[in-house]
Amino acid sequence: MTQSVVVQVGQCGNQVGCRFWDLALREHAAVNKKGIYDEALSSFFRNVDTRSGENGPDIYKGKICSLKARALLIDMEEGVVNEILQGPLKDVFDSKKLITDVSGSGNNWAVGHKIYGCQYRENIVEKLRKTAEHCDCLQCFFIIHSMGGGTGSGLGTFVLNLLEEEFPEVYRFVTSVYPSGEDDVITSPYNSVLAMKELNEHADCVLPIENESLFEIVNKIHQMINSGKLGSTVKQNSLVTSSAGSAKTLQEKPFDAMNNIIANLLLNLTSSARFEGSLNMDLSEISMNLVPFPRLHYLVSSLTPLYTLADVNVPSRRLDQMFSDAFSRDHQLIQADPKHSLYLACALLVRGNVQVSDLRRNIERLKPSLHFVSWNQEGWKTGLCSVPPVGHSHSLLALANNTCVKPTFIELKDRFMKLYKKKAHLHHYLQIDGMEQSCFSEAISSLSDLIEEYNELDATKGGPRIDPSRLKIAV
Amino acid sequence: MSIVTVQLGQCGNQIGHEVFSALCSDICGTHGLCSKKENESYHDSCKERFFYEEESGVSIARAVLVDMEPKVISQTLSMAARSGHWKYNSRSHFCQKQGSGNNWANGYSVHGPRHKEAIMNLVQKEAEKCDRLGGFFTIMSMAGGTGSGLGAFVTQCLRDAFPTSFILNHVIWPYGTGEVIVQNYNSVLTLSHLYQSSDALLVHENDVIHKICAQLMNIKQISFRDVNQVIAHQLGSVFQPTHTAGEGSGYSRNPLGDLMETLVPHPEFKLLGLRNIPQMPENSLAYSTFSWPGLIKHLRQMLIANAKMEEGIDWQVRPPHPGSSIPSTNKPLHFNTSIANLVILRGKDVHGVDLGSFQDPSLYTSWLNPQDAFSAWKTPRAFNKYEKSASLVSNSQFLLKPLDSIVGKAWNMFASKAYLHQYTKFGIQEEDFLDSFTTLEQVISSYTNL
């Protein structure tokens, strides 16, 4: 069994990360009834003997003593991390695995990346090494951050770079929250594009998330609950937006519901690596199957179901609805339209009581309405994990490598160019040591190249299918 | 003679478990509708082939379990132990932590060399436990990374370490509509490599078995376990003891050798397909009776028309007129030409069955005598509660279309260079792909021109 380490950077990264750990504990508590520290738990948690204090040794087998998250919390201002450390999860985090500062990055990628990067480099490397040493077989780093600010974006991508240098064999999966058009941070296009270049070059897989989509999902659920149609028949703990513990919905912080969705995404992504199933799908398999060309590693994710009704018996038709939903816009975590764009590859990770015939039936049913690139007409990767998420009897995570991300990137580029043409706010960046005009031009060029790669693929869509002629051999 | 089974990857281990379960439940079950003496002889022969006994009397499977991640092996070991009738040797397994990531190159070029010694040590131990080693049976899928890549490497190692032993690879052909996106690459690389070191490849296609589950076994929600159990039944019908040398002789002492001798006359032709009839849900068994002539007729037409099961056979397909020498391009379309066939009959009244229709020369390619091309093995001992059961192992054009399809799709993907960087980073270069494609185009051409 392998381990993964979560590196949460910046305000957004830490808030999402906090939700992730909360829900991970809940998930394992639901499955692990005997309180034994097992391999599934070890993928994200250490078991520390804290009887003699916090620096006790790790216990690899036997009863759970004290679970510590395999996480590194980084933020250049203290507010968010402090709140986490005073909250209900304070014992889950190792107080030595934090890096904070006081003044923040001022929504400036250059401050995060160049100044704090340089300043904290050794500290970060040392803490990463320690975290890695506690792992028997480290397989993946998950970075959680936002693109629009300064710390998550700048320092977050600096850490990404570092991870590639120091741990080249370990996968780097990045969950990035992209800014919306109406983002109140004026310089978010600069920050995002500068960060994109790093993601292009150093990440193995990126899961872009847009707040608008999360917001719509939250609204949809609220409507469902408050409309009175379903009302109390919805299982509270099954909501993809709910927190663990008691349903103190009133005291939840504003972004909690949205962040829980991202947390659930990460849990589902790693479920097959942690729990058993008839067709396992590991993180390395996700990267292998969904990334046909190194830079095209942006995956559109969708989660179903968003909630479960309280009745237990789920007829087959409901199951098929789950598959259909995964391909509808309502369930996606970014504003994109994969159905009308070109699929390069698609992965379906199913959890719960679903068998291979259900999978096959639904793939057959949905295939005709989806456009796959000519060289990957049957480009499906499937996984079956027996353990469903808390509150559900089954669930589905769909990951698509699809050219529908292109409009998101084009929009980002446009917003960047609007500012850049007028050199607006540029001086804030250029005055930072190590930042030059070329950083900007290289970044925008990297983004343009990426868009162009997607364009070339789109151009093949709908055209006549000419299969290359086969090898001829002497008879 | 004993057979050592090597179970590779998730698929290989899941199927392997079902196979040993099926074999064990067959011999532990009913008397098999034959004399007590016959039954005892069958029981002993099967035990010797596939199991050895511990002091406690529990049968231990002659198997080595290999996987690059631990979950499946630990499940397999514990499921077997819970059966009460048999189990695996708890030390006869090798696993790692990370898996192969569906990457053939990772399985073949990285895990293979790295773990060669450990794995071959386990194999050696199992081989030494056999009084007489009859050969190796490996179970793997083509679509993933471990079964396919590491499996190809291990097969090579087996060939090097045991140059005179028989090696039969059981290969699972993935679903056509995809389980793994790079499955066609992995399949092409696997098949081309296995062709060099293996004696024969016995193939099961997931799509075919799935249909059998749906239409014949009436299973509504088909799981991989269901699929694997059908495969295990079919394999059992081939590997359980039979008389290869006519009535009165003992059970065959060299099952793999006999199989190779009858079915693989030429090293260019190693692909074997398997058909087994009848297949039905267990609770229908008591209500069904079959006649041998009926079963034989169906089986023959399944061969000729390349039907996958006893329903939906195309009865219009006929063999070409005998006697005339017909160039292969003029043969009737859809007609499945054979190189060699083996029919295995188990159950009631087996010895009187007329198999003359299988010796029709028009079924076969011209360069073999039908007497040499066709063999029959029989045993009165019924298998797995089926009063009568007939299996056909065929070296024919059965797999030509699926093979051509996989090679075509892989070539298509290769031409666009998609996913190649995933393979090159582990040492499999474009030239290696081209070599594999060339090997398989050759195989396709050979089978097409039968």
Coordinates of N, CA and C in Angstrom, one line a residue, chain B residues 3-8 63-64 66 108 112 116-127 133 135-140 150-170 193-194 196-200 256:
Chain B
I3 N 1.6 -29.5 -12.4 CA 1.7 -28.2 -13.1 C 1.8 -27.1 -12.1
V4 N 2.7 -26.3 -12.3 CA 2.9 -25.1 -11.4 C 2.2 -23.9 -12.0
T5 N 1.3 -23.3 -11.3 CA 0.5 -22.2 -11.8 C 1.2 -20.9 -11.3
V6 N 1.3 -19.9 -12.2 CA 1.8 -18.6 -11.8 C 0.7 -17.6 -12.0
Q7 N 0.2 -17.0 -11.0 CA -0.9 -16.0 -11.1 C -0.3 -14.6 -11.1
L8 N -0.5 -13.8 -12.2 CA 0.1 -12.5 -12.3 C -0.9 -11.4 -12.4
A63 N 1.0 -23.2 -6.6 CA 0.9 -21.9 -7.2 C 1.8 -20.8 -6.7
V64 N 2.2 -19.9 -7.5 CA 3.0 -18.7 -7.1 C 2.1 -17.5 -7.4
V66 N 1.8 -13.5 -7.8 CA 2.7 -12.3 -8.0 C 1.8 -11.1 -8.3
Y108 N 7.5 -4.7 -17.4 CA 8.5 -5.5 -18.1 C 10.0 -5.0 -17.8
G112 N 10.3 -6.3 -13.7 CA 10.8 -7.6 -14.1 C 12.2 -7.8 -13.6
K116 N 13.2 -10.2 -10.4 CA 13.4 -11.5 -11.1 C 13.8 -12.6 -10.1
E117 N 14.8 -12.3 -9.3 CA 15.4 -13.3 -8.4 C 14.4 -13.8 -7.4
A118 N 13.7 -12.9 -6.8 CA 12.7 -13.3 -5.7 C 11.6 -14.1 -6.3
I119 N 11.1 -13.7 -7.5 CA 10.0 -14.4 -8.1 C 10.5 -15.8 -8.5
M120 N 11.6 -15.9 -9.2 CA 12.1 -17.2 -9.7 C 12.4 -18.1 -8.6
N121 N 12.8 -17.6 -7.4 CA 13.1 -18.4 -6.3 C 11.8 -19.1 -5.8
L122 N 10.7 -18.4 -5.8 CA 9.4 -18.9 -5.4 C 9.0 -20.0 -6.4
V123 N 9.2 -19.7 -7.7 CA 8.9 -20.7 -8.7 C 9.7 -22.0 -8.6
Q124 N 11.0 -21.8 -8.3 CA 11.9 -22.9 -8.2 C 11.4 -23.8 -7.0
K125 N 11.0 -23.2 -5.9 CA 10.6 -23.9 -4.7 C 9.4 -24.8 -5.1
E126 N 8.4 -24.2 -5.8 CA 7.2 -24.9 -6.2 C 7.6 -26.1 -7.1
A127 N 8.5 -25.8 -8.0 CA 8.9 -26.8 -9.0 C 9.6 -28.0 -8.3
L133 N 7.8 -32.5 -12.9 CA 7.3 -31.2 -13.3 C 6.7 -31.3 -14.7
G135 N 5.2 -28.8 -16.2 CA 5.2 -27.6 -17.0 C 4.5 -26.4 -16.2
F136 N 4.5 -25.3 -16.8 CA 3.9 -24.1 -16.2 C 2.7 -23.5 -16.8
F137 N 1.8 -23.0 -16.0 CA 0.6 -22.5 -16.5 C 0.5 -21.0 -15.9
T138 N 0.6 -20.0 -16.7 CA 0.6 -18.7 -16.2 C -0.8 -18.0 -16.5
I139 N -1.3 -17.3 -15.6 CA -2.6 -16.6 -15.8 C -2.4 -15.1 -15.8
M140 N -2.8 -14.4 -16.8 CA -2.6 -13.0 -16.8 C -3.6 -12.3 -17.8
L150 N 5.0 -7.6 -16.6 CA 5.8 -8.4 -15.7 C 5.5 -9.9 -16.2
G151 N 4.3 -10.2 -16.6 CA 4.0 -11.5 -17.0 C 4.8 -12.0 -18.2
A152 N 5.0 -11.0 -19.2 CA 5.8 -11.3 -20.3 C 7.3 -11.6 -19.9
F153 N 7.7 -10.8 -19.0 CA 9.1 -10.9 -18.5 C 9.3 -12.3 -17.8
V154 N 8.3 -12.6 -16.9 CA 8.4 -13.8 -16.1 C 8.4 -15.0 -17.1
T155 N 7.6 -15.0 -18.1 CA 7.5 -16.1 -19.1 C 8.9 -16.3 -19.7
Q156 N 9.5 -15.2 -20.0 CA 10.9 -15.3 -20.6 C 11.8 -16.0 -19.6
C157 N 11.7 -15.5 -18.3 CA 12.6 -16.1 -17.3 C 12.3 -17.6 -17.1
L158 N 11.0 -18.0 -17.2 CA 10.7 -19.4 -17.1 C 11.3 -20.2 -18.2
R159 N 11.2 -19.6 -19.4 CA 11.8 -20.3 -20.6 C 13.3 -20.5 -20.4
D160 N 14.0 -19.4 -19.9 CA 15.4 -19.5 -19.7 C 15.8 -20.5 -18.6
A161 N 15.0 -20.5 -17.5 CA 15.4 -21.3 -16.4 C 15.0 -22.8 -16.6
F162 N 13.9 -23.0 -17.4 CA 13.4 -24.4 -17.6 C 13.2 -24.6 -19.1
P163 N 14.3 -24.7 -19.8 CA 14.3 -24.8 -21.3 C 13.5 -26.0 -21.8
T164 N 13.4 -27.0 -21.0 CA 12.7 -28.2 -21.6 C 11.3 -28.3 -21.1
S165 N 10.8 -27.4 -20.2 CA 9.4 -27.5 -19.7 C 8.4 -26.9 -20.6
F166 N 7.2 -27.3 -20.5 CA 6.1 -26.7 -21.3 C 5.6 -25.5 -20.6
I167 N 5.4 -24.4 -21.4 CA 4.8 -23.2 -20.8 C 3.5 -22.9 -21.5
L168 N 2.4 -22.8 -20.8 CA 1.1 -22.5 -21.4 C 0.7 -21.2 -20.8
N169 N 0.5 -20.1 -21.6 CA 0.0 -18.9 -21.0 C -1.5 -18.7 -21.2
H170 N -2.2 -18.5 -20.1 CA -3.6 -18.2 -20.2 C -3.7 -16.7 -20.3
H193 N 5.7 -10.5 -27.3 CA 6.8 -11.1 -26.4 C 6.5 -12.5 -26.0
L194 N 5.2 -12.8 -25.7 CA 4.9 -14.1 -25.3 C 5.1 -15.1 -26.4
Q196 N 7.4 -15.3 -28.4 CA 8.8 -15.8 -28.4 C 9.1 -16.9 -27.4
S197 N 8.6 -16.7 -26.2 CA 9.0 -17.6 -25.1 C 8.0 -18.7 -24.8
S198 N 6.7 -18.5 -25.2 CA 5.7 -19.5 -24.7 C 5.5 -20.6 -25.7
D199 N 5.0 -21.7 -25.2 CA 4.6 -22.8 -26.2 C 3.3 -22.6 -26.8
A200 N 2.3 -22.1 -26.0 CA 1.0 -21.8 -26.6 C 0.3 -20.8 -25.7
L256 N 0.1 -31.0 -20.2 CA 0.5 -29.9 -21.0 C 1.2 -30.4 -22.3

